[in-house]
Amino acid sequence: MLRGRSLSVTSLSGLPRWEVEELPVDDLLLFEVAWEVTNKVGGIYTVIQTKAKTTADEWGDNYFLIGPYFEHNMKTQVERCEPINDAIRRAVDTMNKHGCQVYFGRWLIEGSPYVVLFDIGSSAWNLDRWKGDLWEACSVGIPYHDREANDMLIFGSLTAWFLKEVTDHADGKHVIAQFHEWQAGTGLILSRARKLPIATIFTTHATLLGRYLCAANIDFYNHLDKFDIDKEAGERQIYHRYCMERASVHCAHVFTTVSEITAIEAEHMLKRKPDVVTPNGLSVKKFSAVHEFQNLHATYKARIQDFVRGHFYGHLDFDLEKTLFLFIAGRYEFSNKGADIFLEALSRLNFLLRMHKSDVTVVVFFIMPAKTNNFNVETLKGQAVRKQLWDIAHSVKEKFGKKLYDALLRGEIPDMNNILDRDDVTVMKRAIFSTQRQSLPPVTTHNMIDDSTDPILSTIRRIGLFNNRTDRVKVILHPEFLSSTSPLLPMDYEEFVRGCHLGVFPSYYEPWGYTPAECTVMGIPSVTTNLSGFGCFMQEHVADPTAYGIYIVDRQFQSPDDSCNQLTQFLYGFCKQSRRQRIIQRNRTERLSDLLDWRYLGRYYQHARYLTLSRAFPDKFHMEPTSPPTTEGFKYPRPSSVPPSPSGSQVSSPQSSDVEDEEDERYNEEEEAERDRLNIKSPWSLGRVPRGKKKLHGEYKN
C-alpha cells in the first residue's frame, strides 16, 4: 500500500501534465462494481481479475470490489475475513442487521483484493419498493417477467445503500465508485438521485442495442447515425434495459468505454461521447529465457498432434510435421464472432492448397460452446485406437530393444529378419487392421442437440468440408470449453492456445477482443478485424501489424466477399511460411505483450479517476488543464516498425529453400528485440526527454 504518497499524473510521451494536489491514497476509497466480480460470465470477469493486482498494489487496503453472492463461488474463490476499514465494517453490520446478507472477504486471485458480495435472493422482498425508487429517480419501469433486470435492480439498490452507509462514516475520505455495464448501472442512478457524495464512473464494455443489432446481420457501423434507437430497442423488447443503460451513462461524472470503435458506437447508441477510452489489458508474465515460450509451443503442439492422430485414425495420410493448427474460440455468436466468414475463407483456402498441390495440411478447431448430449462415440473410439496402437508400439519396442541389447553384448549384429517373431508381426497386423474405418473422420467431437439447424454444421455441409482425404483443410467443432480433465482433449485453454499456430477471430462485433490479445501475450499470431477494439488498438500503435503477427481484416470499408478474400489471402500466406519464418514471427508477436500489460494500460483508468474527482468535488480537487484532455490526446505513440515480416521474403511453396538461409543471415533476434524495446517501452516512460538530449532510434517516432 502506498502511504502518504500524492497521486499525480506526469507527462506521458509529450502529453500535458495534470495533477491532483495533496491527494494521498489514504484519503480515498475506491470501489469497482460489477456483476462479474467472482462470477464468471464473460469478458468483464477477465478485465477485473487481471487488473486486480495492479490496482491493489497502487491502492492497497482502500480498494474494494462489489459483486453478487453465489454460494459455489464463495466457497471456491473467496476467503472470508473481517473488514479492517471502520466505514466498511459499519456498512456491512448495518445492512446485515436490516435483513440483508452481505459477505466480506478476499478474492483468491493475484493481488487478493477485498470483495463485498450481496445475496440477491435474501433481499428480493424489497423489489417492489425499489422499483418505485427507480421510477422516481429516472422514470424507468421494469417488467415483472424480466428476471435478470429485476435481479440487477436488487443488486444496484443494495450497492447504493451500501455506498450511503460508507459515505456516512467515511471520516473525510472521498469515495470513487466505478460501475461496469448496465447490470451495475442502477446502483449509479440511485446514488446520484440520492445525492451521495461520491465520484462516479460508468464503463460500458459493449452497448446492449449494438450487440442485438449486429446479431441481426445489419450493416451496423455504416448506418450508426440512421437508427431509430427507441424503435429498435422496443422491437427487441429490451427498451427498459436500454433506458437503464442510457440513464447510467448520463448520470455518471465520467463515462468511459474500452475502445475507439465502441466509443463511436456509444456516442450514437447512448447519446454521450465517452470522456476516456480505457483499453483492456492483461497480467503479462514474462519468461526469464526468451526461448521459453517457444518451448511451450512445441510441448503443447505435440499434445494436440496426439489428439489429431486419434481423431483422424485410418485417414492419417498427411504429415503432422507439415500440419498447421488454427482455431477460433468464444461465445457461440455465429455472425458476431465471424465464424461465417471464417468458414467461407476455409473453403477458399482448401481450394488454393489443392490447386497448388501443397503438402501443408490445416486443421481448424472451433471452440464454441453449444448444446450437446455427450461425446461423439466415433471420436472417443479414435482416441482409444490411438492409445492401443501406442501401447502395442511400446510393447514391441521393448522386445526389440532387449533382443538388440543381448545381441550387442554377444558381439553380434542381429539379423533384422529374425529380431521380430511371428507373434509380434501378427499383433502389428491386427493393429493396422483396427485403424481401418468406413466413415470419414467426424467434424464434431460431440453429439449436437440441434444438429440439423446448427449454423456451423449447416455451413460445413454447404461448403463440403467433410474431412475427405483430398481436403487440405480439416475441420473439428469442439462445442464446449476446454478442460484439463476432459477424456478427449485434456488441455486447458491456455495450453491449447500455446500449442496452436494461429488464432483466427474475424469478428464483426467485438468491442475489445480478449481472444486475440491472449494470443499476442502468449506469442501466437492472430487474425482480427478493424471492427474490433483490439484490431483498432494495434493499427494505432504498431506501424506494420502484420510484421508482428497481427493480421487485420477490413470488415468496415469493403464488401463481405472482399473481406473473405482478404482473410483467405492472410491464411494462404501464413501456410506458405517456412518453420523458421513462423518462429521469427512468434518472437515478434510475443514482444508486443508489453503494449497489453496492465502496468501500462492501467494509466487510462488512473486518468478517469482523477477526472471524476475534479468533476464531483470541483472545490476540493482541481486538475490542470481545467478542460481534461480528450480521448484522442491519450493514445500511445505509434512505435516504428521492425523490418517487414517474413512474408516479404516468402518462398512460393511451403518447403525450405535457399531464401530461408538468406533470412537467417539478415535476422538478428537480439538486435531486433532491443529495437522493439525502445519503440514499445519509450512512450511509457514518465516525463519528457530533457532538452538537448539526443533521442534514441525509434523513440517517439511515428
Tab-separated table of N, CA and C in Angstrom, residues 291-418:
chain	number	residue	atom	x	y	z
A	291	HIS	N	13.453	-17.872	-25.161
A	291	HIS	CA	13.001	-19.013	-25.957
A	291	HIS	C	12.006	-19.895	-25.209
A	292	GLU	N	11.699	-19.590	-23.934
A	292	GLU	CA	10.872	-20.491	-23.153
A	292	GLU	C	9.469	-20.649	-23.739
A	293	PHE	N	8.863	-19.556	-24.230
A	293	PHE	CA	7.512	-19.680	-24.768
A	293	PHE	C	7.515	-20.488	-26.068
A	294	GLN	N	8.647	-20.487	-26.778
A	294	GLN	CA	8.755	-21.338	-27.970
A	294	GLN	C	8.792	-22.814	-27.563
A	295	ASN	N	9.471	-23.116	-26.470
A	295	ASN	CA	9.496	-24.498	-25.971
A	295	ASN	C	8.095	-24.952	-25.559
A	296	LEU	N	7.334	-24.041	-24.918
A	296	LEU	CA	5.968	-24.379	-24.540
A	296	LEU	C	5.109	-24.652	-25.769
A	297	HIS	N	5.330	-23.882	-26.823
A	297	HIS	CA	4.589	-24.115	-28.069
A	297	HIS	C	4.847	-25.524	-28.590
A	298	ALA	N	6.101	-25.933	-28.598
A	298	ALA	CA	6.444	-27.276	-29.091
A	298	ALA	C	5.834	-28.363	-28.203
A	299	THR	N	5.855	-28.140	-26.893
A	299	THR	CA	5.317	-29.139	-25.955
A	299	THR	C	3.827	-29.346	-26.153
A	300	TYR	N	3.073	-28.251	-26.197
A	300	TYR	CA	1.618	-28.368	-26.308
A	300	TYR	C	1.184	-28.713	-27.723
A	301	LYS	N	1.980	-28.349	-28.711
A	301	LYS	CA	1.672	-28.765	-30.082
A	301	LYS	C	1.717	-30.282	-30.194
A	302	ALA	N	2.668	-30.914	-29.497
A	302	ALA	CA	2.774	-32.379	-29.522
A	302	ALA	C	1.519	-33.022	-28.936
A	303	ARG	N	0.932	-32.395	-27.917
A	303	ARG	CA	-0.287	-32.949	-27.323
A	303	ARG	C	-1.478	-32.802	-28.269
A	304	ILE	N	-1.550	-31.697	-28.997
A	304	ILE	CA	-2.610	-31.544	-29.999
A	304	ILE	C	-2.415	-32.556	-31.123
A	305	GLN	N	-1.162	-32.796	-31.493
A	305	GLN	CA	-0.886	-33.789	-32.528
A	305	GLN	C	-1.374	-35.178	-32.109
A	306	ASP	N	-1.236	-35.509	-30.829
A	306	ASP	CA	-1.740	-36.794	-30.336
A	306	ASP	C	-3.245	-36.893	-30.526
A	307	PHE	N	-3.961	-35.819	-30.208
A	307	PHE	CA	-5.407	-35.827	-30.410
A	307	PHE	C	-5.750	-36.010	-31.884
A	308	VAL	N	-5.027	-35.306	-32.753
A	308	VAL	CA	-5.289	-35.384	-34.194
A	308	VAL	C	-5.017	-36.797	-34.710
A	309	ARG	N	-3.990	-37.444	-34.192
A	309	ARG	CA	-3.702	-38.825	-34.602
A	309	ARG	C	-4.903	-39.738	-34.321
A	310	GLY	N	-5.526	-39.553	-33.165
A	310	GLY	CA	-6.680	-40.375	-32.832
A	310	GLY	C	-7.916	-39.986	-33.615
A	311	HIS	N	-8.151	-38.693	-33.770
A	311	HIS	CA	-9.364	-38.228	-34.443
A	311	HIS	C	-9.384	-38.639	-35.914
A	312	PHE	N	-8.221	-38.634	-36.535
A	312	PHE	CA	-8.141	-38.942	-37.972
A	312	PHE	C	-7.584	-40.345	-38.234
A	313	TYR	N	-7.720	-41.260	-37.271
A	313	TYR	CA	-7.173	-42.607	-37.477
A	313	TYR	C	-7.818	-43.226	-38.728
A	314	GLY	N	-7.003	-43.926	-39.489
A	314	GLY	CA	-7.472	-44.501	-40.746
A	314	GLY	C	-7.422	-43.525	-41.898
A	315	HIS	N	-7.310	-42.246	-41.618
A	315	HIS	CA	-7.224	-41.215	-42.665
A	315	HIS	C	-6.004	-40.324	-42.429
A	316	LEU	N	-5.056	-40.833	-41.664
A	316	LEU	CA	-3.894	-40.019	-41.315
A	316	LEU	C	-2.847	-40.133	-42.422
A	317	ASP	N	-3.212	-39.637	-43.592
A	317	ASP	CA	-2.308	-39.695	-44.738
A	317	ASP	C	-1.643	-38.344	-44.993
A	318	PHE	N	-1.579	-37.505	-43.959
A	318	PHE	CA	-0.881	-36.224	-44.086
A	318	PHE	C	0.210	-36.156	-43.025
A	319	ASP	N	1.232	-35.351	-43.303
A	319	ASP	CA	2.403	-35.240	-42.433
A	319	ASP	C	2.112	-34.252	-41.307
A	320	LEU	N	2.135	-34.751	-40.069
A	320	LEU	CA	1.837	-33.876	-38.930
A	320	LEU	C	2.899	-32.796	-38.734
A	321	GLU	N	4.109	-33.042	-39.235
A	321	GLU	CA	5.154	-32.027	-39.119
A	321	GLU	C	4.915	-30.878	-40.092
A	322	LYS	N	4.051	-31.097	-41.075
A	322	LYS	CA	3.693	-30.044	-42.034
A	322	LYS	C	2.217	-29.680	-41.871
A	323	THR	N	1.715	-29.845	-40.662
A	323	THR	CA	0.315	-29.530	-40.362
A	323	THR	C	0.245	-28.311	-39.454
A	324	LEU	N	-0.608	-27.358	-39.808
A	324	LEU	CA	-0.795	-26.142	-39.017
A	324	LEU	C	-2.114	-26.231	-38.262
A	325	PHE	N	-2.102	-25.786	-37.015
A	325	PHE	CA	-3.300	-25.805	-36.183
A	325	PHE	C	-3.831	-24.384	-36.027
A	326	LEU	N	-5.047	-24.160	-36.519
A	326	LEU	CA	-5.731	-22.879	-36.407
A	326	LEU	C	-6.946	-23.058	-35.509
A	327	PHE	N	-7.394	-21.983	-34.878
A	327	PHE	CA	-8.574	-22.111	-34.017
A	327	PHE	C	-9.324	-20.794	-33.922
A	328	ILE	N	-10.616	-20.917	-33.596
A	328	ILE	CA	-11.455	-19.775	-33.237
A	328	ILE	C	-12.164	-20.173	-31.950
A	329	ALA	N	-12.314	-19.254	-31.020
A	329	ALA	CA	-12.903	-19.579	-29.718
A	329	ALA	C	-13.730	-18.404	-29.225
A	330	GLY	N	-14.723	-18.709	-28.387
A	330	GLY	CA	-15.536	-17.659	-27.786
A	330	GLY	C	-16.990	-18.067	-27.700
A	331	ARG	N	-17.849	-17.091	-27.366
A	331	ARG	CA	-19.282	-17.360	-27.317
A	331	ARG	C	-19.786	-17.784	-28.692
A	332	TYR	N	-20.818	-18.623	-28.699
A	332	TYR	CA	-21.365	-19.102	-29.965
A	332	TYR	C	-22.280	-18.023	-30.563
A	333	GLU	N	-21.640	-17.005	-31.134
A	333	GLU	CA	-22.357	-15.967	-31.873
A	333	GLU	C	-21.850	-16.051	-33.308
A	334	PHE	N	-22.573	-16.777	-34.130
A	334	PHE	CA	-22.097	-17.196	-35.445
A	334	PHE	C	-21.625	-16.027	-36.302
A	335	SER	N	-22.413	-14.959	-36.374
A	335	SER	CA	-22.051	-13.813	-37.212
A	335	SER	C	-21.174	-12.818	-36.467
A	336	ASN	N	-21.554	-12.493	-35.217
A	336	ASN	CA	-20.793	-11.501	-34.458
A	336	ASN	C	-19.334	-11.902	-34.293
A	337	LYS	N	-19.070	-13.191	-34.054
A	337	LYS	CA	-17.705	-13.669	-33.844
A	337	LYS	C	-16.979	-14.002	-35.148
A	338	GLY	N	-17.681	-13.880	-36.281
A	338	GLY	CA	-17.015	-14.072	-37.572
A	338	GLY	C	-16.858	-15.511	-38.002
A	339	ALA	N	-17.595	-16.442	-37.377
A	339	ALA	CA	-17.488	-17.845	-37.783
A	339	ALA	C	-17.981	-18.045	-39.208
A	340	ASP	N	-18.941	-17.214	-39.644
A	340	ASP	CA	-19.478	-17.341	-41.003
A	340	ASP	C	-18.416	-17.038	-42.055
A	341	ILE	N	-17.741	-15.907	-41.902
A	341	ILE	CA	-16.721	-15.527	-42.877
A	341	ILE	C	-15.499	-16.442	-42.789
A	342	PHE	N	-15.211	-16.947	-41.593
A	342	PHE	CA	-14.075	-17.843	-41.410
A	342	PHE	C	-14.289	-19.157	-42.174
A	343	LEU	N	-15.482	-19.724	-42.060
A	343	LEU	CA	-15.767	-20.973	-42.765
A	343	LEU	C	-15.694	-20.785	-44.277
A	344	GLU	N	-16.227	-19.675	-44.762
A	344	GLU	CA	-16.166	-19.411	-46.202
A	344	GLU	C	-14.716	-19.254	-46.655
A	345	ALA	N	-13.889	-18.593	-45.851
A	345	ALA	CA	-12.474	-18.437	-46.186
A	345	ALA	C	-11.751	-19.784	-46.171
A	346	LEU	N	-12.134	-20.671	-45.253
A	346	LEU	CA	-11.512	-22.001	-45.202
A	346	LEU	C	-11.831	-22.795	-46.456
A	347	SER	N	-13.039	-22.649	-46.979
A	347	SER	CA	-13.392	-23.327	-48.227
A	347	SER	C	-12.508	-22.847	-49.374
A	348	ARG	N	-12.280	-21.540	-49.440
A	348	ARG	CA	-11.432	-20.979	-50.497
A	348	ARG	C	-9.965	-21.358	-50.279
A	349	LEU	N	-9.542	-21.400	-49.012
A	349	LEU	CA	-8.166	-21.825	-48.712
A	349	LEU	C	-7.957	-23.274	-49.133
A	350	ASN	N	-8.933	-24.118	-48.865
A	350	ASN	CA	-8.850	-25.529	-49.260
A	350	ASN	C	-8.659	-25.650	-50.774
A	351	PHE	N	-9.392	-24.827	-51.528
A	351	PHE	CA	-9.262	-24.836	-52.989
A	351	PHE	C	-7.859	-24.413	-53.417
A	352	LEU	N	-7.324	-23.343	-52.800
A	352	LEU	CA	-5.992	-22.854	-53.177
A	352	LEU	C	-4.912	-23.891	-52.875
A	353	LEU	N	-4.971	-24.518	-51.702
A	353	LEU	CA	-3.950	-25.506	-51.341
A	353	LEU	C	-4.012	-26.721	-52.250
A	354	ARG	N	-5.216	-27.135	-52.620
A	354	ARG	CA	-5.341	-28.276	-53.528
A	354	ARG	C	-4.878	-27.909	-54.931
A	355	MET	N	-5.222	-26.710	-55.375
A	355	MET	CA	-4.859	-26.280	-56.732
A	355	MET	C	-3.348	-26.176	-56.883
A	356	HIS	N	-2.658	-25.702	-55.835
A	356	HIS	CA	-1.205	-25.560	-55.893
A	356	HIS	C	-0.477	-26.816	-55.421
A	357	LYS	N	-1.257	-27.908	-55.185
A	357	LYS	CA	-0.679	-29.192	-54.772
A	357	LYS	C	0.248	-29.036	-53.563
A	358	SER	N	-0.211	-28.252	-52.595
A	358	SER	CA	0.581	-28.024	-51.389
A	358	SER	C	0.567	-29.265	-50.507
A	359	ASP	N	1.686	-29.516	-49.847
A	359	ASP	CA	1.737	-30.645	-48.905
A	359	ASP	C	1.478	-30.183	-47.473
A	360	VAL	N	1.041	-28.928	-47.308
A	360	VAL	CA	0.661	-28.412	-45.995
A	360	VAL	C	-0.801	-28.756	-45.728
A	361	THR	N	-1.076	-29.238	-44.533
A	361	THR	CA	-2.451	-29.521	-44.108
A	361	THR	C	-2.821	-28.560	-42.983
A	362	VAL	N	-4.041	-28.087	-43.007
A	362	VAL	CA	-4.528	-27.159	-41.985
A	362	VAL	C	-5.652	-27.837	-41.211
A	363	VAL	N	-5.491	-27.965	-39.897
A	363	VAL	CA	-6.538	-28.496	-39.028
A	363	VAL	C	-7.093	-27.330	-38.221
A	364	VAL	N	-8.405	-27.113	-38.341
A	364	VAL	CA	-9.038	-25.941	-37.735
A	364	VAL	C	-9.982	-26.386	-36.623
A	365	PHE	N	-9.822	-25.796	-35.444
A	365	PHE	CA	-10.668	-26.100	-34.293
A	365	PHE	C	-11.650	-24.949	-34.045
A	366	PHE	N	-12.927	-25.298	-33.865
A	366	PHE	CA	-13.938	-24.334	-33.443
A	366	PHE	C	-14.267	-24.640	-31.981
A	367	ILE	N	-13.784	-23.797	-31.064
A	367	ILE	CA	-14.028	-23.986	-29.632
A	367	ILE	C	-15.145	-23.027	-29.227
A	368	MET	N	-16.389	-23.454	-29.450
A	368	MET	CA	-17.543	-22.594	-29.184
A	368	MET	C	-18.632	-23.436	-28.517
A	369	PRO	N	-18.994	-23.131	-27.267
A	369	PRO	CA	-19.945	-23.980	-26.531
A	369	PRO	C	-21.346	-23.948	-27.131
A	370	ALA	N	-21.921	-25.139	-27.255
A	370	ALA	CA	-23.286	-25.284	-27.758
A	370	ALA	C	-23.959	-26.419	-26.991
A	371	LYS	N	-25.245	-26.627	-27.227
A	371	LYS	CA	-25.982	-27.675	-26.526
A	371	LYS	C	-25.640	-29.042	-27.121
A	372	THR	N	-25.207	-29.962	-26.252
A	372	THR	CA	-24.811	-31.295	-26.702
A	372	THR	C	-25.383	-32.351	-25.763
A	373	ASN	N	-25.395	-33.594	-26.246
A	373	ASN	CA	-25.795	-34.717	-25.398
A	373	ASN	C	-24.604	-35.304	-24.665
A	374	ASN	N	-23.545	-35.591	-25.431
A	374	ASN	CA	-22.340	-36.170	-24.849
A	374	ASN	C	-21.278	-36.236	-25.927
A	375	PHE	N	-20.160	-36.873	-25.595
A	375	PHE	CA	-19.105	-37.035	-26.582
A	375	PHE	C	-19.576	-37.928	-27.730
A	376	ASN	N	-19.046	-37.655	-28.909
A	376	ASN	CA	-19.311	-38.488	-30.072
A	376	ASN	C	-18.606	-39.836	-29.900
A	377	VAL	N	-19.331	-40.954	-30.092
A	377	VAL	CA	-18.747	-42.282	-29.897
A	377	VAL	C	-17.553	-42.495	-30.818
A	378	GLU	N	-17.674	-42.048	-32.059
A	378	GLU	CA	-16.598	-42.237	-33.028
A	378	GLU	C	-15.343	-41.476	-32.604
A	379	THR	N	-15.534	-40.319	-31.998
A	379	THR	CA	-14.384	-39.539	-31.533
A	379	THR	C	-13.694	-40.227	-30.360
A	380	LEU	N	-14.467	-40.732	-29.418
A	380	LEU	CA	-13.879	-41.463	-28.297
A	380	LEU	C	-13.169	-42.730	-28.772
A	381	LYS	N	-13.766	-43.404	-29.761
A	381	LYS	CA	-13.140	-44.612	-30.302
A	381	LYS	C	-11.784	-44.287	-30.917
A	382	GLY	N	-11.711	-43.146	-31.595
A	382	GLY	CA	-10.441	-42.747	-32.205
A	382	GLY	C	-9.330	-42.601	-31.190
A	383	GLN	N	-9.650	-41.974	-30.043
A	383	GLN	CA	-8.631	-41.818	-29.012
A	383	GLN	C	-8.259	-43.161	-28.389
A	384	ALA	N	-9.241	-44.087	-28.294
A	384	ALA	CA	-8.952	-45.424	-27.764
A	384	ALA	C	-8.045	-46.194	-28.719
A	385	VAL	N	-8.320	-46.097	-30.014
A	385	VAL	CA	-7.475	-46.773	-31.024
A	385	VAL	C	-6.057	-46.227	-30.971
A	386	ARG	N	-5.928	-44.896	-30.866
A	386	ARG	CA	-4.589	-44.300	-30.800
A	386	ARG	C	-3.819	-44.813	-29.591
A	387	LYS	N	-4.487	-44.867	-28.441
A	387	LYS	CA	-3.820	-45.349	-27.228
A	387	LYS	C	-3.429	-46.827	-27.365
A	388	GLN	N	-4.309	-47.618	-27.984
A	388	GLN	CA	-3.993	-49.037	-28.181
A	388	GLN	C	-2.750	-49.199	-29.064
A	389	LEU	N	-2.682	-48.433	-30.146
A	389	LEU	CA	-1.516	-48.512	-31.033
A	389	LEU	C	-0.243	-48.065	-30.310
A	390	TRP	N	-0.372	-47.053	-29.474
A	390	TRP	CA	0.781	-46.577	-28.708
A	390	TRP	C	1.290	-47.663	-27.763
A	391	ASP	N	0.369	-48.341	-27.084
A	391	ASP	CA	0.761	-49.424	-26.172
A	391	ASP	C	1.421	-50.576	-26.922
A	392	ILE	N	0.867	-50.947	-28.093
A	392	ILE	CA	1.455	-52.027	-28.891
A	392	ILE	C	2.849	-51.649	-29.358
A	393	ALA	N	2.995	-50.427	-29.831
A	393	ALA	CA	4.308	-49.979	-30.311
A	393	ALA	C	5.339	-50.031	-29.190
A	394	HIS	N	4.945	-49.629	-27.972
A	394	HIS	CA	5.882	-49.667	-26.847
A	394	HIS	C	6.226	-51.101	-26.460
A	395	SER	N	5.245	-51.996	-26.514
A	395	SER	CA	5.495	-53.400	-26.182
A	395	SER	C	6.483	-54.025	-27.159
A	396	VAL	N	6.261	-53.796	-28.451
A	396	VAL	CA	7.172	-54.335	-29.466
A	396	VAL	C	8.542	-53.686	-29.344
A	397	LYS	N	8.570	-52.409	-29.041
A	397	LYS	CA	9.850	-51.698	-28.913
A	397	LYS	C	10.688	-52.289	-27.781
A	398	GLU	N	10.028	-52.635	-26.666
A	398	GLU	CA	10.764	-53.224	-25.544
A	398	GLU	C	11.346	-54.589	-25.917
A	399	LYS	N	10.554	-55.413	-26.609
A	399	LYS	CA	11.066	-56.717	-27.052
A	399	LYS	C	12.225	-56.543	-28.025
A	400	PHE	N	12.046	-55.648	-28.966
A	400	PHE	CA	13.085	-55.378	-29.967
A	400	PHE	C	14.356	-54.888	-29.270
A	401	GLY	N	14.195	-53.969	-28.312
A	401	GLY	CA	15.360	-53.406	-27.625
A	401	GLY	C	16.110	-54.451	-26.819
A	402	LYS	N	15.393	-55.353	-26.169
A	402	LYS	CA	16.045	-56.394	-25.368
A	402	LYS	C	16.859	-57.342	-26.246
A	403	LYS	N	16.263	-57.778	-27.390
A	403	LYS	CA	16.980	-58.680	-28.303
A	403	LYS	C	18.202	-57.994	-28.900
A	404	LEU	N	18.047	-56.731	-29.248
A	404	LEU	CA	19.178	-55.985	-29.798
A	404	LEU	C	20.279	-55.843	-28.759
A	405	TYR	N	19.895	-55.539	-27.517
A	405	TYR	CA	20.857	-55.379	-26.429
A	405	TYR	C	21.627	-56.683	-26.177
A	406	ASP	N	20.895	-57.808	-26.148
A	406	ASP	CA	21.548	-59.106	-25.932
A	406	ASP	C	22.513	-59.435	-27.057
A	407	ALA	N	22.119	-59.151	-28.299
A	407	ALA	CA	22.985	-59.441	-29.448
A	407	ALA	C	24.258	-58.613	-29.392
A	408	LEU	N	24.121	-57.358	-29.022
A	408	LEU	CA	25.306	-56.495	-28.946
A	408	LEU	C	26.240	-56.936	-27.830
A	409	LEU	N	25.674	-57.418	-26.734
A	409	LEU	CA	26.513	-57.927	-25.653
A	409	LEU	C	27.333	-59.148	-26.106
A	410	ARG	N	26.748	-59.933	-27.005
A	410	ARG	CA	27.469	-61.101	-27.531
A	410	ARG	C	28.422	-60.723	-28.645
A	411	GLY	N	28.443	-59.444	-28.997
A	411	GLY	CA	29.336	-59.004	-30.064
A	411	GLY	C	28.817	-59.340	-31.442
A	412	GLU	N	27.498	-59.453	-31.587
A	412	GLU	CA	26.910	-59.817	-32.875
A	412	GLU	C	26.051	-58.678	-33.408
A	413	ILE	N	25.963	-58.627	-34.735
A	413	ILE	CA	24.993	-57.745	-35.380
A	413	ILE	C	23.734	-58.573	-35.576
A	414	PRO	N	22.613	-58.210	-34.956
A	414	PRO	CA	21.415	-59.057	-35.019
A	414	PRO	C	20.850	-59.139	-36.430
A	415	ASP	N	20.246	-60.268	-36.729
A	415	ASP	CA	19.568	-60.472	-38.009
A	415	ASP	C	18.199	-59.789	-37.931
A	416	MET	N	18.036	-58.738	-38.690
A	416	MET	CA	16.804	-57.959	-38.610
A	416	MET	C	15.580	-58.761	-39.042
A	417	ASN	N	15.812	-59.796	-39.849
A	417	ASN	CA	14.678	-60.615	-40.281
A	417	ASN	C	14.154	-61.495	-39.153
A	418	ASN	N	14.997	-61.769	-38.159
A	418	ASN	CA	14.590	-62.657	-37.071
A	418	ASN	C	14.372	-61.945	-35.744
